[in-house]
Amino acid sequence: MIRRFTYGIPFDTEAVLNKPTAENCKLPYFEKQDNILSCSMDENDIVWGLGENVRGMNKRGHTYVSWCSDEFEHSEEKNSLYGAHNFFIIDGYRKLGVFIDCPGRVTFDIGDSEYEKILITIENKDYEIYLIENDSVISIIKEFRKLIGESYIPPKWAFGIGQSRWGYGSEQDLLKVQEGYRKNKLPLDMIYLDIDYMDNFKDFTVDSNKYRDFKTTISKLKEDDIRVIPIIDAGVKVEDGYDVYDEGMKNGYFCKDKDGKEFIVGVWPGKSVLPDFLNKDASKWFGDKYKVLTDMGIEGFWNDMNEPALFYSEKNKQKVFEHLAEYKDTNVGLYANFAMKDAVNFMANNIEDYKSFYHETEKGKICHADIHNLYGYKMTESASNSLKEILGKEKYLLFSRASYIGMHRSSGIWMGDNKSWWSHILLNLKMIPSLNMCGFIYTGADLGGFGSNTTEDLLLRWYALGIFLPLFRNHSCLGTREQEPYQFKALDKFRGILNLRYRLLPYLYESFIASVKNNDMYGSPLGLIWTEDEDARRCEDQLLIGDSIMIAPIYEQNATGRHVYLPEEMKLFRFKGSDVAEEKIMDRGHCYIHIALDEICIFLRKNKKLPLAKEAASVEDIDWNDLTYLE
Ligand code: MIG
């Protein structure tokens, strides 16, 4: 049962399209004082959800803040990443789903201050609360997903392998990647372009010094079944004569300060302005710009920096220099040293800046800080609306960095700037179910890690998880060790694992579609299926993928095996190279299994079959009628 409660006059986030009638009675289960909600938890309650965040599948014991942030260090103490996903489920004797539909800052203290208490602080005065009660967590998830509408489905080729790196600048770089994969007989479907392809970081431009003939390059790669996926940034360069800037200025499509002047921020190109995606006309206009690139043969995009990330604002930058000047001729001791560093660090993503610009909405002028969490969502929705018209439904690939629930209907997300850390393999795994609950099914992390240097074994182990997840992309930061699989000695090992991805695609794709159509989980924690089994409920390093298989990847360096929990009897298939090396019935219970660097273990549930295709060089190349079945 879903109940809706309204407070003040909420801004319609469009997270929910068909709203049930609001109730007038007092909010049950919570004590509410102004905008602070509290409720108690039993000792054994698990709290699932909250989408993209650090730490566990069970969110208990930490504070999470919904405030879309350009956070490049996903460490345990962090409270916010790029998305705002205000849905969680209390799972214990009582099962309750809670969705706080509010586009501003919301803080979820889940047993952090007090282990047996949930405290929710909502900064806006206007918001809606949905409560969902049912007898199982999975039923609550299904009801919620039905409420927020069907998730985005990308084209089939988007389930292939993608190679990316910040730094692929030119045509030559693309051809090198193509050659690296094809010569080494590694399958590939996508090469991503980061900001390097643009002319001076200007959206919807291509640097003609780097590409003699972009369109021809794109079509040649496509003949080889490789799609090129460029990045689009939220900020638009301030430059007279640049059509996007000129048109936006003429029509008043950029966000403005309190005096009605365009709010100038600093991002990649230096001085930039922010398209007002909350303004319907501006949104349509910006979305239609993607056609500049689709006309050149592009069929997919990733939207970045749309929290929006701000390096500085002109206003703030000035203040920082004035502040620093005060120290110029002084004896800089400890505290002054801290103050100087803080002054520089606080320049980026400053709350004062977010409070200093406005959107023109159908409901009138609104301060950005009050709807901050919708910016990336609305940017991506604008792109999606246009791409649907230009290329057709399920014909375009799109994913975003920032997000809010509702955006799941338009695109996927990637998990942002992780690191080449072993703990981030596990974080990748743990985020899948939390995101699935909020409607984000097409999702994945930068495999191999974005920041810091990867190693061969890290990449192999990460791939052993990544081949099961919808968005498969190896991406890394400028200046880090090159991490395309062909940079390493263990090419055969990589080849076996990457080929298995394509062999599994009939199963993975079908599971993906089923999870979208049935509002179900794609990657599920064991505790959602074996609800009465305490060991399954507490298991946070294994996943069910679809309804037939379980995975238990390794996420520790130099480990040669790991502990696995089987909540029921299953059959283990050990894949090595191009075939199954071992089949074994495993009893219910705890066990330890060895997994070599070139092996993938899949646990098949009883009475289920796993279809396998033949190896293929691209998704297009898969023969979906020629399948063998493991059972
Ligand atoms: O502040 O475009 O998360 O994937 O490579 C860095 C450069 C901006 C952040 C994205 C990352 C991308 C990078 N971008």
XYZ file of C-alpha atoms and ligand atoms in Angstrom:
645
model
C 0.000 0.000 0.000
C 1.313 3.436 -0.976
C 0.410 6.576 0.912
C 1.353 10.119 -0.016
C 1.741 13.070 2.344
C 2.256 16.629 1.186
C 3.898 19.482 3.083
C 3.786 23.090 1.909
C 3.622 23.614 -1.832
C 6.179 21.184 -3.239
C 7.957 21.763 -6.510
C 7.008 18.895 -8.812
C 10.206 16.915 -9.362
C 8.330 14.557 -11.702
C 9.943 11.623 -9.926
C 6.390 10.302 -9.623
C 4.166 10.769 -12.640
C 0.860 9.311 -11.436
C 0.508 10.438 -7.877
C -1.930 8.769 -5.521
C -4.250 11.181 -3.691
C -2.521 12.878 -0.786
C -3.684 12.105 2.736
C -4.570 14.676 5.322
C -3.884 12.613 8.405
C -0.778 12.750 10.529
C 2.301 10.958 9.163
C 2.377 7.473 10.702
C 5.508 5.733 12.072
C 7.475 8.983 12.341
C 7.605 11.724 14.849
C 7.710 14.985 12.995
C 8.975 18.226 14.408
C 9.120 20.945 11.799
C 11.270 19.362 9.120
C 12.910 16.706 11.218
C 11.466 13.217 11.094
C 12.474 10.491 13.452
C 11.597 6.866 13.923
C 13.032 4.053 15.928
C 14.559 0.850 14.646
C 14.743 -2.584 16.158
C 18.140 -4.017 16.846
C 17.945 -6.357 13.868
C 16.447 -4.009 11.307
C 18.318 -3.632 8.053
C 17.998 -0.411 6.069
C 18.329 -0.911 2.316
C 18.455 1.738 -0.392
C 19.662 5.325 -0.748
C 21.064 4.596 -4.185
C 24.507 5.879 -5.016
C 26.456 6.136 -1.790
C 29.552 4.798 -0.040
C 29.547 1.960 2.499
C 27.227 -0.999 2.766
C 24.086 -2.382 1.220
C 22.762 -2.082 4.757
C 22.932 1.657 5.299
C 22.742 1.495 9.059
C 25.485 3.264 11.034
C 26.248 6.312 8.921
C 24.814 9.637 7.751
C 24.002 10.176 4.104
C 23.271 13.567 2.622
C 21.333 13.934 -0.600
C 23.180 16.747 -2.265
C 24.554 15.990 -5.729
C 28.318 16.465 -5.381
C 31.386 16.256 -7.563
C 33.131 13.985 -5.075
C 36.334 12.468 -6.428
C 37.259 10.495 -3.349
C 34.787 7.766 -2.523
C 36.071 7.016 0.949
C 34.130 5.699 3.922
C 33.635 8.992 5.687
C 31.913 10.650 2.732
C 28.230 11.506 2.984
C 27.322 12.406 -0.590
C 28.228 11.310 -4.076
C 26.745 12.487 -7.386
C 23.169 11.283 -7.017
C 20.254 12.092 -4.711
C 18.209 8.930 -4.234
C 15.913 9.503 -1.288
C 14.354 6.065 -1.087
C 15.050 3.493 1.607
C 13.399 0.449 3.137
C 13.358 -0.598 6.765
C 13.499 -4.371 6.814
C 12.774 -6.090 10.076
C 9.659 -7.146 11.876
C 8.104 -4.130 10.181
C 8.729 -3.553 6.448
C 8.417 0.032 5.363
C 9.544 1.899 2.247
C 10.100 5.660 2.539
C 10.588 8.128 -0.298
C 11.267 11.773 0.467
C 10.501 13.625 -2.744
C 12.378 16.844 -2.214
C 14.777 18.513 -4.668
C 16.858 20.271 -1.994
C 19.229 18.959 0.663
C 18.010 16.035 2.760
C 20.060 14.363 5.498
C 19.522 10.738 6.460
C 21.070 9.826 9.776
C 20.564 6.071 9.735
C 21.483 4.966 13.217
C 24.582 7.147 13.205
C 23.899 9.494 16.137
C 21.822 6.817 17.820
C 22.028 3.228 16.611
C 18.323 2.610 17.065
C 17.085 5.763 15.433
C 16.576 7.168 11.968
C 16.655 10.950 11.790
C 15.769 12.700 8.567
C 16.342 16.413 8.186
C 14.752 18.159 5.240
C 16.020 21.638 4.490
C 13.198 22.734 2.208
C 9.805 23.497 3.657
C 7.962 22.024 0.695
C 8.149 18.317 -0.077
C 6.239 15.083 -0.325
C 6.643 11.854 1.562
C 5.575 8.457 0.266
C 5.234 5.489 2.573
C 4.989 1.988 1.175
C 3.941 -0.924 3.318
C 3.969 -4.512 2.226
C 4.908 -7.900 3.580
C 8.239 -8.203 1.790
C 11.063 -5.917 0.763
C 10.850 -7.037 -2.839
C 7.119 -6.204 -2.976
C 7.896 -2.733 -1.617
C 10.570 -2.275 -4.287
C 8.149 -3.355 -7.005
C 5.479 -0.954 -5.774
C 7.970 1.886 -5.637
C 9.374 1.161 -9.072
C 5.861 1.040 -10.495
C 5.211 4.408 -8.905
C 8.262 6.055 -10.485
C 7.820 4.517 -13.931
C 9.721 2.217 -16.252
C 13.500 2.356 -16.320
C 15.591 3.333 -19.318
C 16.528 0.641 -21.837
C 19.621 1.281 -23.982
C 20.255 -0.369 -27.354
C 21.651 -3.901 -27.277
C 25.122 -2.850 -28.376
C 25.395 -0.784 -25.174
C 25.789 -4.102 -23.309
C 29.045 -4.708 -25.126
C 32.470 -3.699 -23.892
C 33.428 -0.035 -23.780
C 36.911 1.436 -23.620
C 37.449 4.945 -22.370
C 40.200 7.176 -21.093
C 40.505 10.839 -20.335
C 43.202 11.729 -22.832
C 42.066 9.992 -26.043
C 42.409 13.155 -28.056
C 42.681 12.469 -31.712
C 41.601 10.217 -34.524
C 44.930 8.373 -34.112
C 44.119 7.628 -30.484
C 40.814 6.060 -31.475
C 42.420 3.964 -34.160
C 45.033 2.791 -31.677
C 42.315 1.510 -29.362
C 40.525 -0.185 -32.238
C 43.745 -1.860 -33.266
C 44.629 -2.792 -29.690
C 41.389 -4.686 -29.351
C 40.951 -6.138 -32.800
C 44.551 -7.249 -33.340
C 44.538 -8.967 -29.997
C 41.173 -10.592 -30.676
C 39.407 -8.824 -27.827
C 35.710 -7.986 -28.283
C 34.715 -4.303 -28.329
C 31.574 -2.232 -28.989
C 32.277 1.297 -27.815
C 35.077 3.812 -27.521
C 34.347 6.815 -25.340
C 35.548 10.342 -25.937
C 36.326 12.507 -22.938
C 36.625 16.318 -23.063
C 39.720 16.088 -25.270
C 37.720 15.895 -28.530
C 36.126 19.314 -28.128
C 37.417 22.596 -29.425
C 38.466 24.391 -26.225
C 36.003 22.369 -24.140
C 33.049 23.829 -25.996
C 29.996 21.557 -26.021
C 28.864 20.342 -29.461
C 32.148 21.205 -31.170
C 34.926 18.949 -32.463
C 38.549 20.083 -32.539
C 39.437 20.092 -36.228
C 43.162 19.908 -35.457
C 42.618 16.531 -33.876
C 40.059 15.218 -36.359
C 40.440 15.932 -40.053
C 37.097 14.343 -40.784
C 35.218 13.341 -37.653
C 32.201 12.003 -39.507
C 34.242 9.632 -41.646
C 36.187 8.385 -38.626
C 32.920 7.638 -36.843
C 31.446 5.784 -39.787
C 34.629 3.765 -40.389
C 34.639 2.633 -36.776
C 30.977 1.758 -37.025
C 31.718 -0.513 -39.976
C 33.838 -2.398 -37.463
C 30.865 -2.424 -34.980
C 32.480 0.232 -32.787
C 30.367 3.178 -31.633
C 31.993 6.392 -30.466
C 30.425 7.894 -27.340
C 31.361 11.530 -26.620
C 31.050 13.361 -23.304
C 28.911 16.484 -22.864
C 29.569 18.875 -19.982
C 26.965 21.023 -18.279
C 28.885 24.328 -18.438
C 28.849 26.393 -21.636
C 31.915 28.465 -22.498
C 31.518 32.232 -22.408
C 32.712 33.254 -25.861
C 31.160 35.684 -28.298
C 30.679 34.033 -31.655
C 30.222 30.538 -30.150
C 26.690 29.714 -31.281
C 25.595 27.855 -28.143
C 26.666 30.794 -25.992
C 25.221 33.420 -28.338
C 21.838 31.731 -28.754
C 21.514 31.032 -25.048
C 22.350 34.648 -24.197
C 19.932 36.017 -26.741
C 17.076 33.930 -25.386
C 17.926 34.199 -21.714
C 18.477 30.436 -21.399
C 21.273 30.526 -18.803
C 20.913 30.676 -15.023
C 20.985 34.203 -13.635
C 21.972 35.908 -10.396
C 19.602 37.878 -8.201
C 19.970 40.945 -10.410
C 19.021 39.063 -13.566
C 22.581 38.864 -14.968
C 24.004 35.558 -16.185
C 25.781 33.801 -13.321
C 29.377 33.204 -14.366
C 31.149 30.122 -13.055
C 34.470 28.470 -13.787
C 34.552 24.982 -15.257
C 36.689 23.372 -17.994
C 36.743 26.218 -20.488
C 37.265 28.796 -17.721
C 34.422 31.276 -17.606
C 31.161 29.476 -18.302
C 27.414 29.785 -17.921
C 24.906 27.141 -16.867
C 21.944 26.261 -19.118
C 18.708 26.547 -17.173
C 17.354 23.015 -17.553
C 14.391 23.882 -15.331
C 13.199 26.245 -18.045
C 11.248 24.153 -20.568
C 12.328 26.206 -23.600
C 15.979 26.237 -22.590
C 15.848 22.519 -21.972
C 14.377 21.780 -25.409
C 16.932 24.074 -27.038
C 19.923 22.426 -25.341
C 18.601 18.911 -25.971
C 18.265 19.631 -29.654
C 21.955 20.605 -29.795
C 22.885 16.926 -29.480
C 21.806 16.717 -33.110
C 25.066 18.424 -34.108
C 26.785 15.188 -33.102
C 24.108 12.671 -34.067
C 24.312 14.161 -37.564
C 27.927 12.997 -37.580
C 26.885 9.443 -36.765
C 27.003 9.552 -32.951
C 24.447 7.358 -31.135
C 25.367 7.757 -27.510
C 26.546 10.280 -24.916
C 27.658 10.613 -21.318
C 26.674 13.765 -19.450
C 29.278 14.964 -16.973
C 29.772 17.742 -14.405
C 26.021 18.150 -14.047
C 25.713 18.344 -10.257
C 26.584 21.031 -11.464
C 30.261 20.930 -10.486
C 31.744 24.402 -10.102
C 35.476 25.066 -9.884
C 34.682 28.574 -8.729
C 32.335 31.461 -9.365
C 33.623 34.809 -10.528
C 32.186 36.375 -7.401
C 33.857 33.922 -5.051
C 37.178 33.824 -6.876
C 37.600 37.525 -6.317
C 37.009 37.162 -2.593
C 39.566 34.370 -2.325
C 42.308 36.483 -3.854
C 41.485 39.369 -1.563
C 41.593 37.017 1.404
C 44.914 35.484 0.359
C 46.427 38.928 -0.165
C 45.993 39.579 3.557
C 48.622 36.943 4.294
C 51.103 38.166 1.745
C 53.500 39.980 4.055
C 52.629 38.196 7.286
C 54.258 35.368 9.172
C 52.108 32.418 8.078
C 51.826 30.007 11.008
C 49.751 26.897 11.446
C 46.277 28.423 11.532
C 46.981 30.946 8.805
C 48.323 28.122 6.684
C 45.101 26.155 7.177
C 43.015 29.231 6.469
C 44.839 29.850 3.196
C 44.364 26.273 2.046
C 40.722 26.307 3.079
C 40.115 29.524 1.204
C 41.365 27.916 -1.994
C 39.596 24.592 -1.430
C 36.276 26.197 -0.631
C 36.277 27.860 -4.008
C 34.867 24.719 -5.613
C 31.241 23.614 -5.227
C 30.576 26.275 -2.640
C 27.128 26.422 -1.087
C 27.146 30.224 -1.288
C 27.437 29.896 -5.053
C 24.575 27.433 -5.251
C 22.494 29.942 -3.321
C 23.406 32.750 -5.697
C 21.733 31.769 -8.931
C 18.179 31.144 -10.075
C 16.012 29.131 -12.430
C 13.058 30.334 -14.488
C 10.435 27.634 -14.024
C 6.745 27.401 -14.833
C 6.198 28.122 -11.154
C 8.313 31.291 -11.362
C 11.844 32.055 -10.254
C 13.455 29.468 -7.952
C 16.785 29.603 -6.149
C 19.154 26.874 -7.319
C 19.885 25.590 -3.810
C 16.208 24.672 -3.403
C 16.226 22.402 -6.451
C 19.936 21.572 -6.658
C 19.366 17.837 -6.901
C 17.346 18.155 -10.103
C 20.002 19.808 -12.250
C 21.726 16.709 -13.658
C 18.389 14.906 -13.926
C 16.886 17.702 -15.982
C 19.968 18.059 -18.168
C 19.851 14.379 -18.989
C 16.104 14.356 -19.484
C 16.490 17.174 -22.006
C 19.051 15.125 -23.945
C 16.902 12.028 -23.724
C 13.794 13.793 -25.031
C 15.664 14.961 -28.095
C 17.534 11.719 -28.686
C 14.257 9.820 -28.579
C 13.017 12.040 -31.388
C 16.221 11.958 -33.401
C 17.262 8.316 -33.026
C 14.207 6.595 -31.554
C 13.361 4.861 -28.286
C 15.906 2.236 -27.202
C 18.165 3.485 -29.997
C 20.429 5.769 -28.016
C 22.920 5.234 -25.223
C 22.858 7.838 -22.488
C 24.168 7.992 -18.974
C 24.775 10.770 -16.559
C 26.929 11.479 -13.526
C 24.449 13.460 -11.405
C 20.960 12.072 -10.917
C 17.709 12.099 -8.995
C 14.974 9.478 -9.000
C 12.920 10.112 -12.140
C 16.006 10.345 -14.315
C 16.051 6.538 -14.373
C 13.352 6.753 -17.074
C 15.685 8.692 -19.381
C 19.127 7.219 -18.920
C 21.571 5.249 -16.854
C 24.300 6.517 -14.563
C 27.926 5.632 -14.056
C 29.340 5.709 -10.560
C 31.827 8.534 -11.101
C 35.429 9.013 -10.074
C 36.356 5.887 -8.157
C 39.963 4.787 -7.706
C 42.116 1.815 -8.576
C 41.540 0.493 -5.082
C 40.580 -3.052 -4.166
C 37.874 -1.768 -1.856
C 36.227 -0.092 -4.824
C 35.503 -3.441 -6.476
C 33.349 -4.202 -3.460
C 31.830 -0.724 -3.435
C 30.892 -1.254 -7.086
C 29.113 -4.487 -6.158
C 27.324 -2.981 -3.171
C 25.976 -0.013 -5.073
C 24.201 -2.153 -7.656
C 21.242 -3.247 -5.503
C 20.853 0.162 -3.844
C 20.618 1.714 -7.297
C 18.309 -0.961 -8.699
C 15.835 -0.226 -5.907
C 15.689 3.377 -7.111
C 15.129 2.430 -10.763
C 18.702 2.715 -12.023
C 19.387 -0.559 -13.800
C 21.758 0.458 -16.582
C 24.701 1.310 -14.371
C 28.306 0.425 -13.652
C 31.580 1.794 -12.325
C 34.820 2.733 -14.074
C 36.378 -0.729 -14.309
C 40.011 -0.788 -13.272
C 39.425 2.427 -11.342
C 39.413 6.026 -12.547
C 41.979 7.699 -10.281
C 45.407 6.278 -9.264
C 47.285 3.495 -11.012
C 45.750 0.132 -11.687
C 47.539 -3.210 -11.735
C 46.974 -6.230 -13.906
C 45.510 -8.323 -11.108
C 43.192 -5.523 -9.996
C 41.835 -5.129 -13.485
C 41.334 -8.879 -13.912
C 39.468 -9.185 -10.618
C 37.392 -6.111 -11.345
C 36.452 -7.484 -14.762
C 35.353 -10.683 -13.057
C 32.599 -8.581 -11.484
C 32.116 -6.145 -14.363
C 31.219 -8.767 -16.966
C 27.952 -9.356 -15.088
C 26.876 -5.707 -14.859
C 24.900 -3.812 -17.520
C 27.313 -0.922 -18.129
C 30.776 -2.324 -18.859
C 33.348 0.406 -19.283
C 37.069 0.629 -18.563
C 37.815 4.303 -17.873
C 40.772 6.094 -16.312
C 42.041 9.534 -15.459
C 44.548 11.548 -17.434
C 48.034 10.918 -16.070
C 47.335 7.511 -14.546
C 48.801 4.223 -15.807
C 47.294 3.172 -19.114
C 44.785 0.436 -18.392
C 43.446 -0.966 -21.636
C 43.661 -4.758 -21.308
C 46.228 -4.946 -24.114
C 48.672 -2.910 -22.006
C 49.235 -5.994 -19.854
C 51.071 -9.295 -20.223
C 48.082 -11.412 -19.234
C 46.295 -10.936 -22.544
C 45.018 -14.512 -22.645
C 43.481 -14.141 -19.239
C 41.716 -10.948 -20.280
C 40.549 -12.521 -23.505
C 38.868 -15.436 -21.745
C 37.011 -13.117 -19.366
C 35.964 -10.584 -22.007
C 34.747 -13.328 -24.327
C 32.659 -14.736 -21.510
C 30.862 -11.392 -21.262
C 29.601 -11.861 -24.811
C 28.778 -15.510 -24.245
C 26.656 -14.484 -21.256
C 24.888 -11.612 -23.009
C 21.726 -13.493 -23.981
C 21.196 -14.232 -20.292
C 22.297 -10.815 -19.052
C 20.234 -8.911 -21.582
C 17.143 -10.966 -20.895
C 17.631 -10.460 -17.152
C 18.014 -6.739 -17.718
C 14.789 -6.480 -19.725
C 12.960 -8.626 -17.184
C 14.061 -6.403 -14.326
C 12.848 -3.313 -16.202
C 9.515 -4.796 -17.284
C 8.727 -6.475 -13.956
C 10.066 -3.638 -11.771
C 12.409 -6.226 -10.349
C 16.023 -6.285 -9.208
C 18.801 -6.979 -11.718
C 21.510 -7.477 -9.087
C 19.915 -8.561 -5.856
C 21.292 -9.034 -2.351
C 20.715 -12.590 -1.115
C 18.674 -11.198 1.756
C 15.860 -10.141 -0.560
C 15.291 -13.718 -1.697
C 16.152 -15.782 1.364
C 14.377 -13.436 3.718
C 14.348 -15.719 6.745
C 17.992 -16.726 6.467
C 20.055 -14.445 8.694
C 23.356 -15.335 6.975
C 21.860 -14.465 3.596
C 20.438 -11.221 4.947
C 23.874 -10.135 6.182
C 25.779 -11.175 3.055
C 27.133 -8.044 1.367
C 29.713 -9.391 -1.048
C 27.697 -11.660 -3.296
C 24.899 -10.881 -5.729
C 22.182 -12.688 -7.567
C 22.223 -11.640 -11.194
C 18.780 -12.109 -12.702
C 16.874 -15.031 -11.239
C 19.223 -17.890 -12.050
C 22.805 -17.176 -11.072
C 24.815 -16.017 -8.078
C 28.265 -14.418 -8.198
C 30.928 -14.058 -5.521
C 33.889 -12.134 -6.946
C 37.268 -11.642 -5.290
C 38.049 -8.117 -4.100
C 41.288 -8.549 -2.198
C 44.767 -8.390 -3.649
C 46.773 -11.623 -3.672
C 43.778 -13.635 -2.520
C 43.615 -17.023 -4.199
C 40.121 -17.780 -2.990
C 37.297 -16.573 -0.828
C 34.527 -17.509 1.509
C 31.156 -18.036 -0.189
C 27.761 -18.483 1.378
C 25.255 -20.704 -0.402
C 21.725 -20.105 0.840
C 20.622 -23.241 -0.991
C 22.177 -25.995 -3.050
C 23.646 -24.645 -6.279
C 25.825 -25.890 -9.115
C 29.201 -24.258 -9.515
C 30.514 -23.668 -13.039
C 34.127 -22.668 -13.239
C 35.021 -20.920 -16.478
C 38.590 -20.772 -17.671
C 39.769 -19.648 -21.099
C 37.054 -20.456 -23.572
C 35.329 -23.200 -21.646
C 33.911 -24.649 -18.475
C 36.718 -26.190 -16.461
C 34.663 -27.629 -13.634
C 31.083 -28.436 -12.688
C 30.218 -29.289 -9.139
C 27.107 -29.449 -6.966
C 27.630 -27.331 -3.872
C 25.625 -27.882 -0.702
C 23.831 -25.182 1.180
C 26.072 -23.494 3.751
C 29.424 -21.793 4.140
C 32.409 -22.806 2.068
C 35.750 -21.599 0.793
C 36.572 -21.759 -2.903
C 39.759 -21.094 -4.817
C 39.506 -18.797 -7.823
C 42.570 -18.195 -9.985
C 43.120 -14.857 -11.724
C 41.853 -16.187 -15.025
C 38.805 -17.959 -13.629
C 35.182 -16.939 -13.286
C 32.872 -18.830 -10.970
C 29.124 -18.856 -11.561
C 26.691 -20.507 -9.181
C 23.559 -21.741 -10.927
C 20.373 -22.141 -8.918
C 18.479 -25.419 -8.886
C 16.064 -26.018 -11.776
C 17.514 -23.098 -13.743
C 19.353 -23.042 -17.028
C 22.080 -20.709 -18.170
C 22.135 -20.013 -21.913
C 25.532 -19.379 -23.462
C 26.226 -17.904 -26.874
C 29.308 -18.512 -28.982
C 32.183 -16.082 -28.656
C 31.699 -12.853 -30.614
C 33.746 -9.790 -31.532
C 30.831 -7.410 -30.921
C 27.190 -7.557 -29.865
C 26.158 -7.394 -33.510
C 28.254 -10.505 -34.065
C 26.419 -12.633 -31.466
C 24.217 -15.370 -32.861
C 21.220 -15.243 -30.479
C 19.815 -18.444 -31.982
C 22.882 -20.549 -31.476
C 22.855 -21.121 -27.737
C 23.976 -23.956 -25.508
C 22.491 -24.412 -22.042
C 24.216 -25.201 -18.800
C 22.057 -26.843 -16.200
O 36.595 16.921 -13.053
O 36.129 14.983 -18.232
O 33.800 11.855 -13.707
O 34.912 10.488 -15.867
O 37.084 11.697 -17.159
C 36.868 15.878 -13.940
C 37.121 14.618 -17.334
C 35.860 15.888 -15.063
C 34.925 13.840 -14.374
C 34.361 12.530 -14.797
C 35.442 11.719 -15.440
C 36.027 12.451 -16.614
C 36.559 13.816 -16.160
N 35.493 14.565 -15.498
